[in-house]
JSON list of C-alpha atoms in Angstrom, two decimals:
[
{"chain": "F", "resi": 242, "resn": "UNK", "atom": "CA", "xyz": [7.15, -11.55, -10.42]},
{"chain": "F", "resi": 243, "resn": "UNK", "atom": "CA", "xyz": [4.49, -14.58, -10.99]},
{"chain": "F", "resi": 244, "resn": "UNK", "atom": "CA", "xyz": [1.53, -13.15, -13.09]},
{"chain": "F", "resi": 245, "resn": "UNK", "atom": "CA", "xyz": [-1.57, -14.38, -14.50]},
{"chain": "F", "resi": 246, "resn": "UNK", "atom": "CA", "xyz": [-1.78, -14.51, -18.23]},
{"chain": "F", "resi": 247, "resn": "UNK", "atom": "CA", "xyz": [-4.32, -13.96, -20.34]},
{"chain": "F", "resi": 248, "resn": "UNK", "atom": "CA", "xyz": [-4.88, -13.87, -24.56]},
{"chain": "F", "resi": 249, "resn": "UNK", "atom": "CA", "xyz": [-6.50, -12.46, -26.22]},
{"chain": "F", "resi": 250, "resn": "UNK", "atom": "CA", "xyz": [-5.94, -8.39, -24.79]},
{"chain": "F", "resi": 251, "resn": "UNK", "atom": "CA", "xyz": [-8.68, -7.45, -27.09]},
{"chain": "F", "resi": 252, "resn": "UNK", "atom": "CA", "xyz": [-11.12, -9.11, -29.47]},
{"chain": "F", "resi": 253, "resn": "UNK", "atom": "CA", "xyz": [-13.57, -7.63, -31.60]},
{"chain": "F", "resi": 254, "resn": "UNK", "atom": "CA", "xyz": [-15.94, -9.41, -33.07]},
{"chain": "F", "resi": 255, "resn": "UNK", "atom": "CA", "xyz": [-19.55, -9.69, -34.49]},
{"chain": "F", "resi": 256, "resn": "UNK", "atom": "CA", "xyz": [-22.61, -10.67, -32.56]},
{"chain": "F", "resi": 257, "resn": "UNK", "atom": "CA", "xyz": [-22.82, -14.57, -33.20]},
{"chain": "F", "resi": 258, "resn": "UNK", "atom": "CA", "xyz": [-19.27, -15.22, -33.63]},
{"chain": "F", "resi": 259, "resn": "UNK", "atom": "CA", "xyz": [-17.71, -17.93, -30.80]},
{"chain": "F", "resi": 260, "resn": "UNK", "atom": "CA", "xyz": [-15.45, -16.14, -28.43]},
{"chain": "F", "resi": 261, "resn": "UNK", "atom": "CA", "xyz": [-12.78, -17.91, -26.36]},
{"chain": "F", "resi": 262, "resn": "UNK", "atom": "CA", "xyz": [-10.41, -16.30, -23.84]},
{"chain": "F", "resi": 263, "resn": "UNK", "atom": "CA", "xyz": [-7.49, -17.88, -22.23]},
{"chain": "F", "resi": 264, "resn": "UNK", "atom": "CA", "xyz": [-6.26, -17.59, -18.66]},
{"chain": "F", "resi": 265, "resn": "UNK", "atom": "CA", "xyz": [-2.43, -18.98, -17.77]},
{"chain": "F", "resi": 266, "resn": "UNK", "atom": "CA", "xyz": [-2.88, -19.14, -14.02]},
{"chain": "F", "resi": 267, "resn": "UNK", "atom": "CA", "xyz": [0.02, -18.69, -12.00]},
{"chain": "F", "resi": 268, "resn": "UNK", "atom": "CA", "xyz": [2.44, -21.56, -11.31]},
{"chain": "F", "resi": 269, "resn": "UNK", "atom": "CA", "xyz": [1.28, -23.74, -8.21]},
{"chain": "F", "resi": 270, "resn": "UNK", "atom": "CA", "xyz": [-1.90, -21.45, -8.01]},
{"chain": "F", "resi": 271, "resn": "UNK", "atom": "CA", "xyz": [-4.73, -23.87, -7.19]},
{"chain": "F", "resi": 272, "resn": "UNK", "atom": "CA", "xyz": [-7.92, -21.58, -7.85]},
{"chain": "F", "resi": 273, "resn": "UNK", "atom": "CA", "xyz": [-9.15, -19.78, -10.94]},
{"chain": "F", "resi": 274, "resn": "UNK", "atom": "CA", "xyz": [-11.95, -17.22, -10.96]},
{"chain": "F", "resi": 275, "resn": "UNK", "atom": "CA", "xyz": [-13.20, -15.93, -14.58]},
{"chain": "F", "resi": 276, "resn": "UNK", "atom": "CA", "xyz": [-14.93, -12.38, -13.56]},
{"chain": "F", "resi": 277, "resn": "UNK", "atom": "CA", "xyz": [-16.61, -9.61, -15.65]},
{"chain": "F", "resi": 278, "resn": "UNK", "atom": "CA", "xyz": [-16.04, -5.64, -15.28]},
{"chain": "F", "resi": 279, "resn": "UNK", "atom": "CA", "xyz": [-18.62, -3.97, -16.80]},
{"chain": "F", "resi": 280, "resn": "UNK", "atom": "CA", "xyz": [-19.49, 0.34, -15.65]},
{"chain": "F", "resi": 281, "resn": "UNK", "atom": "CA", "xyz": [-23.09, -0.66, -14.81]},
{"chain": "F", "resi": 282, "resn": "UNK", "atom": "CA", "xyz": [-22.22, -3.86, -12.30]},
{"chain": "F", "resi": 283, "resn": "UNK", "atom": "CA", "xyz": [-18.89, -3.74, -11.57]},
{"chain": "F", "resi": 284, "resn": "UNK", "atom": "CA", "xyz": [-16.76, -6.42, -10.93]},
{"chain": "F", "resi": 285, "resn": "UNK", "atom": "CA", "xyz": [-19.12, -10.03, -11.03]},
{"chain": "F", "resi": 286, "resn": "UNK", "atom": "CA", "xyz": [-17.86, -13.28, -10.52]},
{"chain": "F", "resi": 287, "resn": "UNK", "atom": "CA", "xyz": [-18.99, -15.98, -13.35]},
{"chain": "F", "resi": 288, "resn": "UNK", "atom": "CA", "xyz": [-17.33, -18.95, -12.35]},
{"chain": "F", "resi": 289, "resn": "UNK", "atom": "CA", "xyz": [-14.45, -20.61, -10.17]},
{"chain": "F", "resi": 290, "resn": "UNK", "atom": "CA", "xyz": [-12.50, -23.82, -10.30]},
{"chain": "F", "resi": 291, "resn": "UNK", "atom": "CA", "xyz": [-10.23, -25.12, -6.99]},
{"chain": "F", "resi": 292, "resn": "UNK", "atom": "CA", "xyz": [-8.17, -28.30, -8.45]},
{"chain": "F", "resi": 293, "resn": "UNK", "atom": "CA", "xyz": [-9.40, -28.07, -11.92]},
{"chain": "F", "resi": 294, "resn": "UNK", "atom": "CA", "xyz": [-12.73, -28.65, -10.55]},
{"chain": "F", "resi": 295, "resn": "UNK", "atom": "CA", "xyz": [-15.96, -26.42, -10.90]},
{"chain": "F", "resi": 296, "resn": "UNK", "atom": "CA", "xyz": [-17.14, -25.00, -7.84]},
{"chain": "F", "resi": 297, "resn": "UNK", "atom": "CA", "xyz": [-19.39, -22.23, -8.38]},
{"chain": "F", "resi": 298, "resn": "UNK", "atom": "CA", "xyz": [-20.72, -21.11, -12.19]},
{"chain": "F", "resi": 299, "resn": "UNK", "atom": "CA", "xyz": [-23.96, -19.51, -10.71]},
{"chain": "F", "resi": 300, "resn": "UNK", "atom": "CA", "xyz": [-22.78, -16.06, -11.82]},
{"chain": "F", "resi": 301, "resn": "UNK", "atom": "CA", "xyz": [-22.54, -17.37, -15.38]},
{"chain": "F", "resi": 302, "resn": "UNK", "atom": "CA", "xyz": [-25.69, -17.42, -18.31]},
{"chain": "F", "resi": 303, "resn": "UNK", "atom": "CA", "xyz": [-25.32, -21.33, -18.97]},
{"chain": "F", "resi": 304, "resn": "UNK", "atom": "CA", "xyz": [-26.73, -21.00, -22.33]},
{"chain": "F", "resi": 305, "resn": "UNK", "atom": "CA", "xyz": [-24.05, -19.33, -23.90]},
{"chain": "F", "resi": 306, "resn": "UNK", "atom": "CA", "xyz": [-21.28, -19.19, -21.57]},
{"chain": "F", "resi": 307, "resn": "UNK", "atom": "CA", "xyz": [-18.94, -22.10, -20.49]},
{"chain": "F", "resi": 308, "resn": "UNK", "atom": "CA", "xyz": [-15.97, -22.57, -18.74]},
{"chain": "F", "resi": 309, "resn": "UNK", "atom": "CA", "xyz": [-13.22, -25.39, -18.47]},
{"chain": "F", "resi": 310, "resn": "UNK", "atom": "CA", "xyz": [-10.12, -25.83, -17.02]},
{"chain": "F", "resi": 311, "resn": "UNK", "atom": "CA", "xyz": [-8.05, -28.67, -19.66]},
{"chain": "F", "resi": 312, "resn": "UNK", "atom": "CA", "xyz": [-4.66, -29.04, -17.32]},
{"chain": "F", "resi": 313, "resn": "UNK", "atom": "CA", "xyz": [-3.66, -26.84, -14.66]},
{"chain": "F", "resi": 314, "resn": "UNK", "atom": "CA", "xyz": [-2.31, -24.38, -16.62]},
{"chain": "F", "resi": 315, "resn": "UNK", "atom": "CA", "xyz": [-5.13, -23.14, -18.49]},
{"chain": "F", "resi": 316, "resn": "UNK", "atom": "CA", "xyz": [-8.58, -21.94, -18.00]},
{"chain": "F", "resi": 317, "resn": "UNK", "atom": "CA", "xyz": [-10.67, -21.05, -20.87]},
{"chain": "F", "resi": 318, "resn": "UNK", "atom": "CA", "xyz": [-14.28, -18.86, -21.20]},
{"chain": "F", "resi": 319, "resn": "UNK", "atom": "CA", "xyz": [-16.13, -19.65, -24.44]},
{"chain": "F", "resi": 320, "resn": "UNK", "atom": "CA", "xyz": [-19.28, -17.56, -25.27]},
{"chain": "F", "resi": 321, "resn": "UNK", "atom": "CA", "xyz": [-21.29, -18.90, -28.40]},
{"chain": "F", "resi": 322, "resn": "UNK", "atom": "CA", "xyz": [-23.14, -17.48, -29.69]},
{"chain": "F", "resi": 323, "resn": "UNK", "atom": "CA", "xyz": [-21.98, -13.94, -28.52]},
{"chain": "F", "resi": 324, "resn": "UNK", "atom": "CA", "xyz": [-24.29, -11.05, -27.97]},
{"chain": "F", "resi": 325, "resn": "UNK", "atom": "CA", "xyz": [-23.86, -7.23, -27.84]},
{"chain": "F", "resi": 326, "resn": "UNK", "atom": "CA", "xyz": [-24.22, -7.52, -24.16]},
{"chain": "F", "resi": 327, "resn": "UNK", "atom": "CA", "xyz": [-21.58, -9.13, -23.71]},
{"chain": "F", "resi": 328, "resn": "UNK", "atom": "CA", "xyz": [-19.39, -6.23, -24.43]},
{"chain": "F", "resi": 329, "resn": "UNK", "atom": "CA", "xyz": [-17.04, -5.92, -21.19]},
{"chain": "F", "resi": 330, "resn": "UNK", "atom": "CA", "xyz": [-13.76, -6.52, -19.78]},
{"chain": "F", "resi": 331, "resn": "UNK", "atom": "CA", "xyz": [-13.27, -9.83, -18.63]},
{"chain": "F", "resi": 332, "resn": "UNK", "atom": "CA", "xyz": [-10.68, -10.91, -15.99]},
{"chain": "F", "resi": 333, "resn": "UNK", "atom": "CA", "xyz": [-8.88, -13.82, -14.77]},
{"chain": "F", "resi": 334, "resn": "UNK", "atom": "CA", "xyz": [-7.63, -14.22, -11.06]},
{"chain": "F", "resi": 335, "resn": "UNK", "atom": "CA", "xyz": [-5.58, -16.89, -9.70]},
{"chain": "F", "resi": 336, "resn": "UNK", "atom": "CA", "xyz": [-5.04, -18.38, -6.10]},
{"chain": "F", "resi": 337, "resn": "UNK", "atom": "CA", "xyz": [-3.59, -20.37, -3.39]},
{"chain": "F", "resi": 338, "resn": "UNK", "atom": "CA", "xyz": [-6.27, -21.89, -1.16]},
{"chain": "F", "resi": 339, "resn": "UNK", "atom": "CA", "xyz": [-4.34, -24.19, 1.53]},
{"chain": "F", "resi": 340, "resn": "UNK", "atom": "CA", "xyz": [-6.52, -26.07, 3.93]},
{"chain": "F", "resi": 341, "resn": "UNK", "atom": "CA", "xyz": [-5.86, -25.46, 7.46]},
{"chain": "F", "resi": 342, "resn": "UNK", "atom": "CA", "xyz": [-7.46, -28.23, 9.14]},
{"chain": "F", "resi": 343, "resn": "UNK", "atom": "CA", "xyz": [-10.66, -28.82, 7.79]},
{"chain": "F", "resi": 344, "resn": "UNK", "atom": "CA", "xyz": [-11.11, -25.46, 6.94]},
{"chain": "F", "resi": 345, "resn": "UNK", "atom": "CA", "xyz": [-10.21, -23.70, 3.45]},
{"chain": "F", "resi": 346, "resn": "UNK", "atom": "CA", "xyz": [-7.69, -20.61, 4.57]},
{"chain": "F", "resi": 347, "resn": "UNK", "atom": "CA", "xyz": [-8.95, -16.94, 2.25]},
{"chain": "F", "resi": 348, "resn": "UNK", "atom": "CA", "xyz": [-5.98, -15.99, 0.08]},
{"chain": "F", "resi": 349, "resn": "UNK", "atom": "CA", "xyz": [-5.38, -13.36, -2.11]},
{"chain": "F", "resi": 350, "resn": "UNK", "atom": "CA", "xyz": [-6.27, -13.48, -5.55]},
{"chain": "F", "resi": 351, "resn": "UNK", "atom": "CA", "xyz": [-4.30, -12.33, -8.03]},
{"chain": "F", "resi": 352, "resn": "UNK", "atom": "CA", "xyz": [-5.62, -10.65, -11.39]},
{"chain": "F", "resi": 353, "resn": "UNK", "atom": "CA", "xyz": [-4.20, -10.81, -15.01]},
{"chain": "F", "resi": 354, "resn": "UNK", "atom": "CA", "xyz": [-4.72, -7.65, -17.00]},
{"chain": "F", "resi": 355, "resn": "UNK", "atom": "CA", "xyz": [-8.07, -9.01, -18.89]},
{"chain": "F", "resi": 356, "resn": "UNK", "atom": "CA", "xyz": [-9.65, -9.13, -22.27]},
{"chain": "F", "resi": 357, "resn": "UNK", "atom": "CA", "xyz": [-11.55, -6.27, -24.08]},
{"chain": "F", "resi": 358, "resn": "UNK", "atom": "CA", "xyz": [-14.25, -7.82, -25.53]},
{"chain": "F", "resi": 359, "resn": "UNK", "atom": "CA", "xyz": [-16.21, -6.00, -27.99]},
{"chain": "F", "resi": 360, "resn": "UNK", "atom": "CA", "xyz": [-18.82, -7.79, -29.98]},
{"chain": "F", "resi": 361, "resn": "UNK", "atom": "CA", "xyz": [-20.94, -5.59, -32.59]},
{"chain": "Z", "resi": 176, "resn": "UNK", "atom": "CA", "xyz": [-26.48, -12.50, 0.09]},
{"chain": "Z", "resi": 177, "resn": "UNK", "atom": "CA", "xyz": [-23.00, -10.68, 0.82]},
{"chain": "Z", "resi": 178, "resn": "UNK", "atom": "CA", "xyz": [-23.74, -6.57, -0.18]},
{"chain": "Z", "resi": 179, "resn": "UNK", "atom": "CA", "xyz": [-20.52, -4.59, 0.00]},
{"chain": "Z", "resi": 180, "resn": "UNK", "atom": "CA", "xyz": [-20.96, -0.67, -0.29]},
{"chain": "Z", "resi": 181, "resn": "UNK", "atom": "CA", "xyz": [-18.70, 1.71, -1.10]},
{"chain": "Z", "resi": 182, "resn": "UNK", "atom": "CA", "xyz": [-17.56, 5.12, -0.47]},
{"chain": "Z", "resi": 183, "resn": "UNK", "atom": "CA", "xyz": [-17.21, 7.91, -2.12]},
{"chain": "Z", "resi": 184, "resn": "UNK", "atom": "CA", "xyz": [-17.78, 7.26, -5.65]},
{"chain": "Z", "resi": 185, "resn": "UNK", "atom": "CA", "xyz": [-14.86, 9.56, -6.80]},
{"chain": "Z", "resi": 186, "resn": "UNK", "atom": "CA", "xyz": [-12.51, 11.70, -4.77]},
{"chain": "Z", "resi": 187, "resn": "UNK", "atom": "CA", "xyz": [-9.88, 14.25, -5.36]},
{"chain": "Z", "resi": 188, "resn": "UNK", "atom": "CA", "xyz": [-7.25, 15.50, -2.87]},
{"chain": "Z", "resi": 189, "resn": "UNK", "atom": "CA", "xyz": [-3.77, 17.32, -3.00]},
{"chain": "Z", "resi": 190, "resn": "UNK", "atom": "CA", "xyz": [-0.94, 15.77, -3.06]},
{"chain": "Z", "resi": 191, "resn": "UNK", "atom": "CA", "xyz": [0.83, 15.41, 0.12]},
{"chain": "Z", "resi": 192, "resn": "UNK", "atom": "CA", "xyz": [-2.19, 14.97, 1.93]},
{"chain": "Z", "resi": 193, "resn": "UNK", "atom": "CA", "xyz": [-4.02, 11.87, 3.01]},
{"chain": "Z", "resi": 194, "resn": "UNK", "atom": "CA", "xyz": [-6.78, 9.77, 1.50]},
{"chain": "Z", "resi": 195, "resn": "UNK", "atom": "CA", "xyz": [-9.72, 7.89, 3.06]},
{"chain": "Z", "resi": 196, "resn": "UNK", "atom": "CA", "xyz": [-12.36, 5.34, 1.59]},
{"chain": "Z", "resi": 197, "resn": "UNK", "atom": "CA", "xyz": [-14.88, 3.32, 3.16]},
{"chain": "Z", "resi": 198, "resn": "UNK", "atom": "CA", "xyz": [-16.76, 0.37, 2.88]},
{"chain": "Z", "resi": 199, "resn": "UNK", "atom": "CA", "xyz": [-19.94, -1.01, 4.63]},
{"chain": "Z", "resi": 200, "resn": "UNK", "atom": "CA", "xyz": [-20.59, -5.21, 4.27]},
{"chain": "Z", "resi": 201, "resn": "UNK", "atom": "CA", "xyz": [-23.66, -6.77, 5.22]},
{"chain": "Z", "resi": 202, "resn": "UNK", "atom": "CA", "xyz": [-22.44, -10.80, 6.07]},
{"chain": "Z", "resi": 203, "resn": "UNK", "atom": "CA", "xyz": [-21.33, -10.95, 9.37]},
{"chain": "Z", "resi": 204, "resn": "UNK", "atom": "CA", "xyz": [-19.46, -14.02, 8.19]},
{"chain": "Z", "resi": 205, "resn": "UNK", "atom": "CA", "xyz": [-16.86, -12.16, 6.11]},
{"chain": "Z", "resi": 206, "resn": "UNK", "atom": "CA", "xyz": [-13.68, -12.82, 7.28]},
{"chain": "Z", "resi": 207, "resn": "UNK", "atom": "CA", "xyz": [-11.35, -11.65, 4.68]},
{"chain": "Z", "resi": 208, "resn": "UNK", "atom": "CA", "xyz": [-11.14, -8.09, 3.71]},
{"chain": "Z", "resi": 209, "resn": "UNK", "atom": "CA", "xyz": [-9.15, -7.37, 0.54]},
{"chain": "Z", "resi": 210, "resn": "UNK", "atom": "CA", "xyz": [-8.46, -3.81, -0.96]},
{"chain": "Z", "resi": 211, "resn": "UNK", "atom": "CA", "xyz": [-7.45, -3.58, -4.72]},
{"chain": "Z", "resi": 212, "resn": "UNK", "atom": "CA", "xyz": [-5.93, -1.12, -6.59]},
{"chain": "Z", "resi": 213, "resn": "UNK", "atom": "CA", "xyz": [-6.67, -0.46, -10.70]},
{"chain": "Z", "resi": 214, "resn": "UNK", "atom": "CA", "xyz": [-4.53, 1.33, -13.06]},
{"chain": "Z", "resi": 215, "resn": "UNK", "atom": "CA", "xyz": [-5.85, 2.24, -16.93]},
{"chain": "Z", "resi": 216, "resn": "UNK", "atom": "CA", "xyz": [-5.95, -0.56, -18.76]},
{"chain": "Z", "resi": 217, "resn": "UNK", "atom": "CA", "xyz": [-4.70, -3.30, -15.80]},
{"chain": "Z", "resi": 218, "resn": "UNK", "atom": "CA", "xyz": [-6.02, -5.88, -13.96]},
{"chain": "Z", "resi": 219, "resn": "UNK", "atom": "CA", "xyz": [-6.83, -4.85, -9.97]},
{"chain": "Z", "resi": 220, "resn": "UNK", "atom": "CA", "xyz": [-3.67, -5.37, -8.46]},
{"chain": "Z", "resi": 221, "resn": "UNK", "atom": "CA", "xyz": [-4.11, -6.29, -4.31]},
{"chain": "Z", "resi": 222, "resn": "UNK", "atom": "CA", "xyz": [-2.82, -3.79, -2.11]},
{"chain": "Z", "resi": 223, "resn": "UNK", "atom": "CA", "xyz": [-3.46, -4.61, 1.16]},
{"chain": "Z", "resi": 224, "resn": "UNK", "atom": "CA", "xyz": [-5.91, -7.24, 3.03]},
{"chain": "Z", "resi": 225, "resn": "UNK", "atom": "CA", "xyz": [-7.04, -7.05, 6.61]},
{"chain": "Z", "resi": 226, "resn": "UNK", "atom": "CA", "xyz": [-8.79, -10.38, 8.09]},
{"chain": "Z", "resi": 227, "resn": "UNK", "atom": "CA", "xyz": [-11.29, -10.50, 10.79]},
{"chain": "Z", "resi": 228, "resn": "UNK", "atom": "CA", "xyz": [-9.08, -11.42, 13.57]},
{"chain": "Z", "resi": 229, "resn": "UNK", "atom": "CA", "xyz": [-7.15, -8.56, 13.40]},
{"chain": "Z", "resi": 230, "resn": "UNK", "atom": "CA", "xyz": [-8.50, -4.46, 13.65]},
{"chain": "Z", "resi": 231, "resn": "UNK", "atom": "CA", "xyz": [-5.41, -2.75, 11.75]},
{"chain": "Z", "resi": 232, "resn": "UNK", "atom": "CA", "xyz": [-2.45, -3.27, 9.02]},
{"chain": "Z", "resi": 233, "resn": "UNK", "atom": "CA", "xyz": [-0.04, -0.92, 7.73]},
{"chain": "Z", "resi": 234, "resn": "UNK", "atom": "CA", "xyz": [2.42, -1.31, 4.81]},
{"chain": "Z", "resi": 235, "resn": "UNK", "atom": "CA", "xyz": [4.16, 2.20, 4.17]},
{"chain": "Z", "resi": 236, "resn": "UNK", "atom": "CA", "xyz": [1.87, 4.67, 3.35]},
{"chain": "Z", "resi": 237, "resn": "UNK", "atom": "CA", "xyz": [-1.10, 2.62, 3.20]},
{"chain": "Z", "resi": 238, "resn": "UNK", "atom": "CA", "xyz": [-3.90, 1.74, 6.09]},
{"chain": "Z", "resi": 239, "resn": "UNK", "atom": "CA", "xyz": [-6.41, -0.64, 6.52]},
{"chain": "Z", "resi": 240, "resn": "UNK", "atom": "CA", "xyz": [-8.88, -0.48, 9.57]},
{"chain": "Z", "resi": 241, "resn": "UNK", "atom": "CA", "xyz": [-11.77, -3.06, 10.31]},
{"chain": "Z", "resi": 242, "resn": "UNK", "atom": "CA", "xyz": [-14.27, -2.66, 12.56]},
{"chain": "Z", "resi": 243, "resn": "UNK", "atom": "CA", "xyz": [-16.13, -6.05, 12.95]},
{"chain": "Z", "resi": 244, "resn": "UNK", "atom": "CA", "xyz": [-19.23, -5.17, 15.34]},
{"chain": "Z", "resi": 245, "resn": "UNK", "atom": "CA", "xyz": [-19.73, -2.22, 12.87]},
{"chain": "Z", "resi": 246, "resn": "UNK", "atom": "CA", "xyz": [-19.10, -4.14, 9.58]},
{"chain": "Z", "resi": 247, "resn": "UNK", "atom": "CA", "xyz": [-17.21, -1.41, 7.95]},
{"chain": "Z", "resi": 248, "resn": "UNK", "atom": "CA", "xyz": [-13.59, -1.18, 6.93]},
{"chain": "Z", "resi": 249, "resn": "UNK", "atom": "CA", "xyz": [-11.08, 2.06, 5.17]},
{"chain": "Z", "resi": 250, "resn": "UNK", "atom": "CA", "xyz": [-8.39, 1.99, 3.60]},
{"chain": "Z", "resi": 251, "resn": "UNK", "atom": "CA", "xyz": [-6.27, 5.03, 4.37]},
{"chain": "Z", "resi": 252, "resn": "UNK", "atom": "CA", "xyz": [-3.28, 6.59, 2.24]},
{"chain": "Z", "resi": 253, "resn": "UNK", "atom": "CA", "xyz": [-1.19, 8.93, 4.04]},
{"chain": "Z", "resi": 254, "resn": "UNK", "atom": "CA", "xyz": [1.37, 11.45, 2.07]},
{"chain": "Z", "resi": 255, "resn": "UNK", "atom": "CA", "xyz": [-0.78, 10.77, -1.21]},
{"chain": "Z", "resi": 256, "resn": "UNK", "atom": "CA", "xyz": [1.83, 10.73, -4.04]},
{"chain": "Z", "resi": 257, "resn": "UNK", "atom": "CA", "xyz": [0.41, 11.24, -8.10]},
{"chain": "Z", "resi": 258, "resn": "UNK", "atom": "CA", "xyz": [0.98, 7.50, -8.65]},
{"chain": "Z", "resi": 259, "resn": "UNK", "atom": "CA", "xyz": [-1.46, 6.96, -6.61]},
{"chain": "Z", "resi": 260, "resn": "UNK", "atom": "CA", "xyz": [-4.55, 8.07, -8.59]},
{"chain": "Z", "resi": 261, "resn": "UNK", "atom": "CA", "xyz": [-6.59, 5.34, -9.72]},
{"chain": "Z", "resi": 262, "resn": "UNK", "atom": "CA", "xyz": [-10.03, 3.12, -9.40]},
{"chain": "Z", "resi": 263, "resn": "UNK", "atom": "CA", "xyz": [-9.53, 1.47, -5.90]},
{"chain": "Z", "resi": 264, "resn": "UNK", "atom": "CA", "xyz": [-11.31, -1.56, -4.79]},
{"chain": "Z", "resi": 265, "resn": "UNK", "atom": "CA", "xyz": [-12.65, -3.47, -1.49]},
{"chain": "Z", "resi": 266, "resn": "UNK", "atom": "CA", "xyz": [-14.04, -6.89, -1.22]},
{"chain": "Z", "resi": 267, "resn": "UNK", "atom": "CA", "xyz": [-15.26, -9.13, 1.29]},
{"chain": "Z", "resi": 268, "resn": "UNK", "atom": "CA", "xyz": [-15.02, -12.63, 1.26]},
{"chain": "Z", "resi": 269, "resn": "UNK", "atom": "CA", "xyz": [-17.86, -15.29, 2.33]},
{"chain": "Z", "resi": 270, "resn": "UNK", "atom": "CA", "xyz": [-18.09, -18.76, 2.20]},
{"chain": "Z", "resi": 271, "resn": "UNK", "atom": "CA", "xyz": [-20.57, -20.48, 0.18]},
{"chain": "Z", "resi": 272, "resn": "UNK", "atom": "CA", "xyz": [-20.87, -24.26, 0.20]},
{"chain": "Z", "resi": 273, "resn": "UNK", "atom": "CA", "xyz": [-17.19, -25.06, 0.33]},
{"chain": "Z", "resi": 274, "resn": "UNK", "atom": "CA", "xyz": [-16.22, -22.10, -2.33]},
{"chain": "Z", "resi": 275, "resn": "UNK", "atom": "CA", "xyz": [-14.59, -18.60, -1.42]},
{"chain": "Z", "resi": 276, "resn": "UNK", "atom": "CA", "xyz": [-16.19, -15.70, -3.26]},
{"chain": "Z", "resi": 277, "resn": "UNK", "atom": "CA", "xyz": [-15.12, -12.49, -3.05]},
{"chain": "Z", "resi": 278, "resn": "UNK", "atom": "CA", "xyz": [-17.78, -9.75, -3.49]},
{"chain": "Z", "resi": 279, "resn": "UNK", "atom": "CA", "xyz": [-16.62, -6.03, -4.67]},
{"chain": "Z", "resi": 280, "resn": "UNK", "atom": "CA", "xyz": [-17.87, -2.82, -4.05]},
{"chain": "Z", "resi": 281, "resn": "UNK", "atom": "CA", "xyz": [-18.70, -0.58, -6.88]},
{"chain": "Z", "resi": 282, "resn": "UNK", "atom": "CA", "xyz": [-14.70, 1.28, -6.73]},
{"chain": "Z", "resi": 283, "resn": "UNK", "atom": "CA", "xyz": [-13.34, 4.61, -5.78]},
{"chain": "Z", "resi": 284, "resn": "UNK", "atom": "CA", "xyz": [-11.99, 7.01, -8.04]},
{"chain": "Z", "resi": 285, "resn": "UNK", "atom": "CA", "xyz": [-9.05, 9.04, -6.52]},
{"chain": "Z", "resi": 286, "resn": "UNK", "atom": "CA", "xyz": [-7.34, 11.51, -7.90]},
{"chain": "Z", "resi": 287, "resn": "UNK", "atom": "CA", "xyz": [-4.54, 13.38, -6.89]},
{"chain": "Z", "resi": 288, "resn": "UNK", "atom": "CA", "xyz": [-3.80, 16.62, -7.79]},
{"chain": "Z", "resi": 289, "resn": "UNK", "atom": "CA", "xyz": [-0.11, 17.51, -8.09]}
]
């Protein structure tokens, strides 16, 4: 089966330190969504890319967070400098979003296993 | 905003029997209901998704009912099996500006008892 990939599975660091996580989407996928589980808020949605292209980062602090896709095959979430509260398990999710008509069709999306990050 | 509740926060039933959760959304706009299952340690893996045009899908042992007019959907599992316990997830999907967001309730934690 097709799956998203992502690297680092863990990373523990020190508060400060640059973070970057990578996402592999899956082959022919044309959306990317970077989310963040944490116990108090669940899952939230930081930022998503259709075509390489930013859509929507509003769910994202812009001082330290950023996002990029470099070539369709790769995503990547940088945090600099990282804080405590960033702590949390951060997923990747990948999708298909056809148009039909005019109209973008809902798809699944379909989540790698995330990185644990852990800063101290 | 798009508000998804859901219900109950944790529940435990014997195996064998069946399983119910629920979820409330507050955009009448949704059109796409997803349900998402998560494992220890995994990424939420879909399950099942419903969409607004339609008021039931089955796969197997697993449910999902919409009601539109009342802006709730369940998921139901039927003949609940121990591989089954987990953190379960819906979503609802809106449209903003272009962009499809999905936006999750706060997960179910089932349990089943062998």
């Amino acid at each position: 089966d097709a799956r998203v990939t992502q690297t680092p599975r863990h990373k523990v660091t020190e508060m400060g330190q640059e973070v970057t996580m990578r996402c592999q989407p899956i082959l022919g996928h044309n959306t990317v969504f970077w989310y963040r589980q944490t116990m108090m808020q669940g899952l939230e949605l930081l930022a998503y890319f259709r075509n390489r292209a930013p859509l929507d980062d509003s769910g994202m602090p812009k001082d330290r967070f950023s996002a990029e896709m470099p070539d369709a095959t790769l995503a990547t979430l940088k945090i600099q400098p990282s804080e405590p509260r960033d702590s949390a398990v951060y997923f990747c999710a990948s999708g298909l979003e056809p148009l039909v008509g005019r109209y973008i069709s809902n798809q699944p999306q379909h989540f790698g296993d995330g990185t644990r990050l852990s800063i101290l | 905003g798009e508000n998804v509740e859901q219900h109950p926060s944790t529940l435990s039933v014997q195996e064998g029997d069946s399983a119910v959760i629920k979820c409330t959304y507050s955009d009448s706009a949704s059109n796409y209901f997803p349900w998402y299952k998560q494992e220890l340690g995994k990424g939420p893996q879909l399950i099942i998704d419903i969409r607004s045009n339609v008021g039931e899908k089955k796969d197997q042992r697993i449910a999902v009912t919409l009601n539109k007019t009342a802006k709730h959907f369940s998921l139901h599992i039927t003949e609940t099996q121990p591989e089954d316990s987990a953190v379960y997830f819906c979503a609802a999907s809106i449209k903003i500006q272009g962009a499809q967001k999905l936006v999750f309730g706060q997960g179910t934690r089932l349990t089943i008892n062998p």
